[in-house]
Amino acid sequence: QVYVTESGGGSVQAGGSLTLSCEILGTTFTRYCMGWFRRVGGKEREGVARIEKDARTFYVDSVQGRFTISHDNAKNTLSLQMSDLKPEDSGMYYCQEILCSSWYSAFNNWDKGTQVFVSS
């Protein structure tokens, strides 16, 4: 299991952009892949973007075309570029190892996340 620390959240107006960063301690993309999740209000945490071992990326419909996930191999960081943000994108964002080819987190322990607030 890797250890992660998320950063980059903040407050923006609708239509604005933010880039989230996830610092990863440990070796990634051996047994698991990586993903970004968010929790909005009291709802269940949901996966929004994931990246496979071959660098293919996948997104949920609500963020497709607006969010871009990437992994910097040299820095071992996971990023989430978010543009054209909407108020419904507000929430706590987390990075996590996932079961490859799925939206399932590989572990139940989560870092503190980074907060995103989008005002209308």
Short mmCIF file of C-alpha atoms in Angstrom, two decimals:
data_model
loop_
_atom_site.label_atom_id
_atom_site.label_comp_id
_atom_site.label_asym_id
_atom_site.label_seq_id
_atom_site.Cartn_x
_atom_site.Cartn_y
_atom_site.Cartn_z
CA GLN A 1 0.00 0.00 0.00
CA VAL A 2 1.18 3.51 -0.80
CA TYR A 3 0.71 6.58 1.37
CA VAL A 4 -0.78 9.70 -0.16
CA THR A 5 -1.20 13.38 0.63
CA GLU A 6 -3.67 15.50 -1.34
CA SER A 7 -3.36 19.24 -1.91
CA GLY A 8 -4.46 21.99 -4.26
CA GLY A 9 -8.06 22.47 -3.24
CA GLY A 10 -9.60 25.88 -2.78
CA SER A 11 -12.50 28.15 -3.59
CA VAL A 12 -13.27 29.22 -7.14
CA GLN A 13 -16.15 30.67 -9.06
CA ALA A 14 -18.14 28.58 -11.48
CA GLY A 15 -16.27 28.22 -14.73
CA GLY A 16 -12.92 28.41 -13.01
CA SER A 17 -10.13 25.87 -12.78
CA LEU A 18 -8.12 24.07 -10.12
CA THR A 19 -5.41 21.45 -10.20
CA LEU A 20 -5.27 18.92 -7.39
CA SER A 21 -2.10 17.10 -6.56
CA CYS A 22 -1.50 13.84 -4.77
CA GLU A 23 1.94 13.13 -3.41
CA ILE A 24 2.53 9.39 -3.36
CA LEU A 25 4.93 7.62 -1.03
CA GLY A 26 5.61 4.14 -2.27
CA THR A 27 5.62 2.25 -5.53
CA THR A 28 2.51 2.66 -7.63
CA PHE A 29 1.05 0.74 -10.57
CA THR A 30 2.37 -2.65 -9.59
CA ARG A 31 -0.61 -4.43 -8.10
CA TYR A 32 -3.04 -1.49 -8.13
CA CYS A 33 -3.95 1.56 -10.21
CA MET A 34 -4.80 5.09 -9.05
CA GLY A 35 -7.90 7.17 -8.91
CA TRP A 36 -9.45 10.39 -7.66
CA PHE A 37 -12.59 10.26 -5.57
CA ARG A 38 -14.84 12.89 -4.10
CA ARG A 39 -17.41 13.09 -1.36
CA VAL A 40 -20.17 15.64 -1.69
CA GLY A 41 -22.06 16.45 1.48
CA GLY A 42 -23.23 13.32 3.19
CA LYS A 43 -23.23 11.23 0.06
CA GLU A 44 -21.08 8.18 -0.58
CA ARG A 45 -17.57 8.78 -1.81
CA GLU A 46 -17.52 8.34 -5.60
CA GLY A 47 -14.76 7.78 -8.08
CA VAL A 48 -14.46 10.56 -10.66
CA ALA A 49 -11.26 9.77 -12.55
CA ARG A 50 -8.86 6.85 -12.74
CA ILE A 51 -5.69 5.92 -14.55
CA GLU A 52 -4.60 2.42 -15.50
CA LYS A 53 -1.10 0.92 -15.65
CA ASP A 54 -0.95 1.60 -19.39
CA ALA A 55 -1.91 5.24 -18.74
CA ARG A 56 -5.41 4.91 -20.12
CA THR A 57 -7.74 7.26 -18.32
CA PHE A 58 -11.40 6.99 -17.45
CA TYR A 59 -13.91 9.48 -16.12
CA VAL A 60 -17.43 9.52 -14.85
CA ASP A 61 -19.87 11.19 -17.20
CA SER A 62 -20.32 14.26 -15.00
CA VAL A 63 -16.67 15.29 -15.35
CA GLN A 64 -15.84 13.91 -18.79
CA GLY A 65 -14.24 16.62 -20.91
CA ARG A 66 -13.62 18.89 -17.94
CA PHE A 67 -11.25 16.88 -15.72
CA THR A 68 -7.91 15.35 -16.66
CA ILE A 69 -6.06 12.82 -14.52
CA SER A 70 -2.35 12.27 -14.97
CA HIS A 71 0.59 10.64 -13.24
CA ASP A 72 4.10 12.07 -13.20
CA ASN A 73 6.40 9.06 -13.03
CA ALA A 74 9.47 11.10 -12.15
CA LYS A 75 7.81 12.86 -9.23
CA ASN A 76 5.42 10.02 -8.43
CA THR A 77 2.53 12.42 -8.13
CA LEU A 78 -1.04 12.08 -9.30
CA SER A 79 -2.78 15.19 -10.58
CA LEU A 80 -6.34 16.13 -11.39
CA GLN A 81 -6.76 19.16 -13.62
CA MET A 82 -10.27 20.49 -13.28
CA SER A 83 -11.72 23.12 -15.59
CA ASP A 84 -15.13 24.65 -16.19
CA LEU A 85 -15.92 23.87 -12.58
CA LYS A 86 -19.53 23.76 -11.47
CA PRO A 87 -21.07 24.19 -8.01
CA GLU A 88 -21.92 20.48 -8.00
CA ASP A 89 -18.18 19.72 -8.21
CA SER A 90 -17.81 21.06 -4.67
CA GLY A 91 -16.69 18.48 -2.16
CA MET A 92 -13.76 16.75 -0.55
CA TYR A 93 -11.39 15.14 -3.03
CA TYR A 94 -9.21 12.13 -2.30
CA CYS A 95 -6.67 10.09 -4.19
CA GLN A 96 -6.44 6.39 -3.59
CA GLU A 97 -5.15 3.16 -4.96
CA ILE A 98 -7.86 1.30 -6.82
CA LEU A 99 -8.45 -2.15 -8.19
CA CYS A 100 -7.42 -1.84 -11.81
CA SER A 101 -10.22 -1.74 -14.38
CA SER A 102 -12.68 -0.72 -11.69
CA TRP A 103 -13.84 2.17 -9.54
CA TYR A 104 -13.28 0.20 -6.33
CA SER A 105 -10.76 1.48 -3.83
CA ALA A 106 -8.14 -1.06 -2.90
CA PHE A 107 -8.09 0.03 0.73
CA ASN A 108 -10.49 1.44 3.28
CA ASN A 109 -8.13 3.91 4.87
CA TRP A 110 -8.18 7.39 3.35
CA ASP A 111 -6.07 10.48 3.73
CA LYS A 112 -7.71 13.73 4.87
CA GLY A 113 -8.42 14.88 1.30
CA THR A 114 -8.48 18.39 -0.13
CA GLN A 115 -11.57 20.61 -0.16
CA VAL A 116 -12.98 22.14 -3.33
CA PHE A 117 -15.68 24.79 -3.22
CA VAL A 118 -17.23 26.19 -6.37
CA SER A 119 -19.48 29.21 -6.01
CA SER A 120 -22.19 30.07 -8.49
#
